[in-house]
Coordinates of C-alpha atoms and ligand atoms in Angstrom, one line a residue:
M1 CA 25.1 -4.6 -8.9
R2 CA 23.2 -2.1 -6.8
L3 CA 19.7 -0.6 -7.6
Y4 CA 18.8 2.8 -6.2
R5 CA 15.4 4.3 -6.1
T6 CA 15.6 8.0 -6.5
Q7 CA 13.1 10.9 -7.1
Q8 CA 14.2 10.7 -10.8
G9 CA 13.6 7.0 -11.1
P10 CA 15.6 3.9 -10.7
Y11 CA 19.4 3.8 -11.2
L12 CA 21.8 0.9 -11.4
L13 CA 25.4 1.2 -10.1
N14 CA 28.0 -1.3 -11.2
D15 CA 31.8 -1.0 -11.1
N16 CA 31.4 2.7 -10.2
L17 CA 29.3 3.3 -13.4
Y18 CA 25.7 4.5 -13.3
Y19 CA 22.9 3.4 -15.6
R20 CA 19.4 4.9 -15.7
I21 CA 16.5 2.5 -15.9
E22 CA 13.7 4.0 -17.9
D23 CA 10.0 3.2 -18.5
T24 CA 9.4 1.0 -15.4
S25 CA 7.9 1.5 -12.0
W26 CA 9.9 0.5 -9.0
D27 CA 7.3 -2.2 -8.2
A28 CA 7.5 -3.7 -11.7
L29 CA 11.3 -3.6 -11.6
I30 CA 12.0 -5.2 -8.3
T31 CA 9.4 -7.9 -8.7
R32 CA 11.0 -9.2 -11.9
E33 CA 11.8 -12.9 -11.5
D34 CA 14.7 -12.3 -13.9
L35 CA 16.0 -9.2 -12.0
H36 CA 19.6 -10.2 -12.0
A37 CA 19.7 -11.0 -15.8
F38 CA 17.7 -7.8 -16.5
C39 CA 20.3 -5.7 -14.7
R40 CA 23.1 -7.5 -16.6
S41 CA 21.4 -6.6 -19.9
V42 CA 21.2 -2.9 -18.8
I43 CA 24.9 -2.9 -18.3
E44 CA 25.6 -4.7 -21.5
R45 CA 23.6 -2.1 -23.4
G46 CA 26.3 0.3 -22.1
E47 CA 24.1 3.5 -21.9
R48 CA 25.8 5.1 -19.0
T49 CA 24.6 8.2 -17.2
K50 CA 25.8 10.7 -14.6
A51 CA 25.6 9.9 -10.9
F52 CA 22.3 10.8 -9.2
S53 CA 22.3 13.1 -6.2
Y54 CA 22.2 11.2 -3.0
G55 CA 19.8 13.8 -1.6
T56 CA 17.1 12.4 -3.9
L57 CA 17.4 8.9 -2.6
L58 CA 14.1 7.1 -1.6
A59 CA 13.6 4.0 0.4
P60 CA 14.0 1.0 -2.0
I61 CA 10.3 -0.1 -1.6
E62 CA 7.0 0.9 -3.1
S63 CA 3.9 -1.4 -2.6
Q64 CA 5.6 -4.2 -0.8
E65 CA 5.1 -5.2 2.9
V66 CA 8.0 -5.5 5.3
W67 CA 8.0 -8.5 7.6
A68 CA 10.6 -9.3 10.2
A69 CA 12.0 -12.5 11.8
G70 CA 12.9 -12.5 15.5
V71 CA 15.2 -14.3 17.8
T72 CA 17.3 -15.6 15.0
Y73 CA 20.6 -14.8 16.8
Y74 CA 21.7 -16.0 20.2
R75 CA 22.3 -12.4 21.3
S76 CA 18.7 -11.5 20.6
R77 CA 17.4 -14.5 22.6
S78 CA 19.6 -13.6 25.6
A79 CA 18.7 -9.9 25.6
R80 CA 15.0 -10.6 25.4
I81 CA 15.1 -13.2 28.1
E82 CA 16.7 -10.6 30.3
E83 CA 14.4 -7.7 29.4
S84 CA 11.2 -9.8 30.0
K85 CA 12.5 -11.4 33.3
D86 CA 10.3 -9.3 35.6
A87 CA 7.2 -10.2 33.5
G88 CA 8.0 -13.9 33.6
G89 CA 8.0 -14.2 29.9
G90 CA 11.6 -15.4 29.3
D91 CA 10.8 -19.0 28.4
F92 CA 9.1 -18.1 25.1
Y93 CA 12.2 -16.6 23.6
D94 CA 14.3 -19.6 24.5
R95 CA 11.7 -21.9 22.9
V96 CA 11.3 -19.9 19.7
Y97 CA 15.1 -19.8 19.3
S98 CA 15.3 -23.6 18.9
A99 CA 11.8 -24.3 17.5
T100 CA 11.4 -25.4 13.9
R101 CA 8.9 -22.6 13.2
P102 CA 10.6 -19.1 13.3
E103 CA 9.1 -16.0 14.8
L104 CA 7.8 -13.8 12.0
F105 CA 5.9 -10.6 12.4
F106 CA 4.5 -7.8 10.3
K107 CA 6.6 -4.7 10.4
A108 CA 5.6 -2.0 7.9
T109 CA 4.0 -1.1 4.6
G110 CA 6.1 0.6 1.9
A111 CA 4.5 4.0 2.7
R112 CA 5.6 3.8 6.3
V113 CA 9.3 3.0 5.6
V114 CA 11.8 5.8 6.3
A115 CA 14.3 6.6 3.5
P116 CA 18.1 6.8 4.0
N117 CA 19.2 10.1 5.6
H118 CA 15.6 10.7 6.9
K119 CA 14.5 10.5 10.5
V120 CA 13.5 7.4 12.4
R121 CA 11.5 7.8 15.7
V122 CA 11.4 6.4 19.2
R123 CA 7.9 6.0 20.7
S124 CA 6.8 9.0 22.8
D125 CA 5.6 6.5 25.5
A126 CA 8.7 4.3 25.5
T127 CA 11.7 4.8 27.9
W128 CA 14.1 2.2 26.5
S129 CA 14.6 2.3 22.7
V130 CA 17.1 0.7 20.4
P131 CA 17.8 0.2 16.7
E132 CA 18.0 -3.3 15.3
P133 CA 20.4 -3.6 12.4
E134 CA 19.2 -6.4 10.1
L135 CA 20.1 -8.0 6.8
T136 CA 16.9 -7.6 4.8
L137 CA 15.8 -9.9 1.9
L138 CA 14.0 -8.7 -1.2
I139 CA 11.7 -11.6 -2.2
S140 CA 9.8 -12.0 -5.5
P141 CA 6.1 -12.8 -5.6
K142 CA 7.1 -16.4 -6.3
G143 CA 9.3 -16.6 -3.2
T144 CA 12.7 -16.2 -4.8
I145 CA 15.4 -14.1 -3.0
L146 CA 16.3 -11.5 -5.6
G147 CA 18.6 -9.3 -3.5
Y148 CA 19.4 -7.7 -0.2
T149 CA 19.1 -4.3 1.6
I150 CA 19.8 -3.0 5.1
G151 CA 17.0 -2.7 7.6
N152 CA 16.6 -1.0 10.9
D153 CA 13.9 -2.6 13.1
M154 CA 13.5 0.2 15.7
S155 CA 12.2 -1.3 18.9
S156 CA 10.9 -0.2 22.3
R157 CA 12.5 -2.7 24.7
D158 CA 10.5 -1.6 27.8
I159 CA 7.2 -2.1 26.0
E160 CA 8.1 -5.5 24.6
G161 CA 9.7 -6.5 27.9
E162 CA 6.6 -5.7 29.9
N163 CA 4.5 -8.3 28.0
P164 CA 5.3 -10.2 24.8
L165 CA 1.8 -9.5 23.6
Y166 CA 2.8 -5.8 23.3
L167 CA 5.2 -6.7 20.5
P168 CA 3.2 -5.0 17.7
Q169 CA 3.2 -1.7 19.8
A170 CA 6.9 -2.1 20.5
K171 CA 7.7 -2.7 16.8
V172 CA 5.1 -0.9 14.7
Y173 CA 4.7 2.9 15.0
D174 CA 5.5 5.9 12.9
G175 CA 9.2 6.0 11.9
S176 CA 10.0 2.5 13.2
C177 CA 11.3 1.0 10.0
A178 CA 14.1 2.2 7.8
L179 CA 15.4 0.5 4.6
G180 CA 18.3 1.3 2.2
P181 CA 20.4 2.6 0.7
C182 CA 19.9 0.3 -2.2
I183 CA 19.1 -3.2 -3.3
F184 CA 22.2 -5.4 -3.8
V185 CA 21.0 -7.6 -6.6
D186 CA 22.5 -11.1 -6.3
P187 CA 20.8 -14.5 -6.8
E188 CA 23.5 -16.1 -4.7
P189 CA 23.4 -16.3 -0.8
L190 CA 25.6 -13.8 0.8
P191 CA 28.8 -15.4 2.3
T192 CA 28.5 -16.3 6.0
A193 CA 31.5 -14.1 6.6
T194 CA 29.5 -11.0 5.7
R195 CA 29.6 -8.6 8.6
I196 CA 26.8 -6.4 9.9
A197 CA 28.0 -3.4 11.9
I198 CA 26.4 -0.5 13.7
Q199 CA 27.6 2.8 15.1
I200 CA 25.5 5.2 17.0
V201 CA 27.0 8.7 17.1
R202 CA 25.9 11.2 19.8
N203 CA 27.3 14.7 19.9
G204 CA 30.1 13.7 17.5
E205 CA 31.2 10.7 19.6
T206 CA 30.4 7.0 19.4
A207 CA 27.8 6.2 22.0
F208 CA 27.6 2.5 20.9
S209 CA 29.2 0.3 18.3
G210 CA 28.9 -3.4 17.6
S211 CA 29.1 -6.0 14.9
T212 CA 28.2 -9.5 14.1
A213 CA 28.5 -11.9 11.1
L214 CA 26.0 -13.8 9.1
S215 CA 27.6 -17.0 10.4
E216 CA 25.8 -16.2 13.7
L217 CA 22.3 -16.2 12.0
K218 CA 20.7 -19.4 13.2
R219 CA 18.2 -19.7 10.4
D220 CA 18.8 -20.2 6.7
P221 CA 17.2 -17.2 4.8
K222 CA 15.5 -19.6 2.4
T223 CA 13.8 -21.4 5.3
L224 CA 12.6 -18.0 6.7
V225 CA 11.1 -17.3 3.3
S226 CA 9.4 -20.6 3.0
F227 CA 7.7 -20.1 6.4
L228 CA 6.7 -16.5 5.4
Y229 CA 5.2 -17.6 2.1
R230 CA 3.3 -20.6 3.6
D231 CA -0.4 -19.8 3.2
N232 CA 0.5 -16.1 2.6
S233 CA 0.6 -14.4 -0.9
F234 CA 2.7 -11.4 -1.8
P235 CA 1.7 -10.3 -5.3
K236 CA 4.0 -7.3 -5.1
G237 CA 6.9 -9.3 -3.5
C238 CA 8.0 -8.6 0.0
F239 CA 10.9 -7.5 2.2
L240 CA 11.9 -9.7 5.1
M241 CA 14.2 -8.5 7.9
T242 CA 16.2 -11.4 9.2
G243 CA 16.6 -10.4 12.9
T244 CA 19.2 -8.7 14.9
G245 CA 22.4 -10.1 16.3
I246 CA 23.5 -6.8 17.9
V247 CA 21.8 -5.4 21.0
P248 CA 23.4 -2.5 23.0
P249 CA 24.0 -3.0 26.7
D250 CA 20.9 -2.6 28.9
S251 CA 22.1 0.9 30.1
F252 CA 21.7 2.2 26.5
T253 CA 18.7 4.0 25.1
L254 CA 18.4 6.1 21.9
A255 CA 18.1 9.8 22.2
S256 CA 16.9 12.5 19.9
G257 CA 19.7 13.6 17.5
D258 CA 21.5 10.3 17.6
Q259 CA 22.9 9.2 14.2
I260 CA 22.5 5.5 13.5
R261 CA 24.9 4.1 10.9
I262 CA 24.5 0.5 9.8
V263 CA 27.0 -1.1 7.4
I264 CA 26.7 -4.3 5.5
D265 CA 29.3 -4.9 2.8
P266 CA 28.5 -5.2 -0.1
I267 CA 25.2 -3.4 0.3
G268 CA 26.5 -0.1 1.7
T269 CA 25.6 2.1 4.7
L270 CA 22.2 3.0 6.0
V271 CA 22.2 6.3 7.9
N272 CA 19.3 7.7 9.8
E273 CA 19.0 10.3 12.6
V274 CA 16.6 9.9 15.5
A275 CA 13.9 12.6 15.4
Ligands
DO4_301 O1 10.9 -11.4 19.7 C1 10.7 -10.2 19.4 C2 11.4 -9.5 18.3 C3 12.7 -10.0 17.9 C4 13.4 -9.2 16.9 O2 13.0 -8.2 16.3 C5 14.8 -9.6 16.5 O3 15.3 -10.6 17.1 O4 15.4 -9.0 15.7
MG302 MG1 14.4 -7.2 15.0

């Protein structure tokens, strides 16, 4: 079951059939502890509707915060050790990869999140920018994983590589976070065979493509949530990006007009262009 936030309100899609969800705010809907059972009850009522127009799609977030986990894949650890080599910061990435406590950082508020088919940005003072395709958890106020969406944790590698203390500037700026296209509502963990794939299209041709699988994710999503919710309350729930396992080669940097396509079955495809 997939929940879409549109300009006309929330829609549920199941088995190619659409259902309109009336009389609820997005916040109230996606923070329901019984979200899965509620969506089932909408389907059982059987009041189908026409498909919504994909042009009216909004990011699937309202008042929630977006947080992100880092260095949760070996590829992210190696790329970061390499990019921070000249600054002598490499050891921290190796240590956090194997430490019990994960790296968690604040990424965005709902109002800052870019919707599907809208433009993400690279920083004007960065020279080396990449997208980070990440499985993203929707977590209830009580800390239950209710569903999944696709996240793009846009990052400035030169700024982070210069000094790890610059991480917030490398990660948090206008247009640096995209989520969508929907919330895949499932109380069960996604299979470890689930693939995350990215394609970056420049002038009609693939400039970079790559993929990974959830089996490469070093941390259990539930453990990431338990650290995030330790001494931290989220009355409106929260989204947590689980880290990237795909980093383009060092010669690659994003350019204006690039189209970023991130696919995670069974969630869908998140498409954004670079402004
Ligand atoms: O350590 C810095 C950020 C890591 C990150 O965003 C990732 O691994 O996805
Ligand atoms: Mg990331």
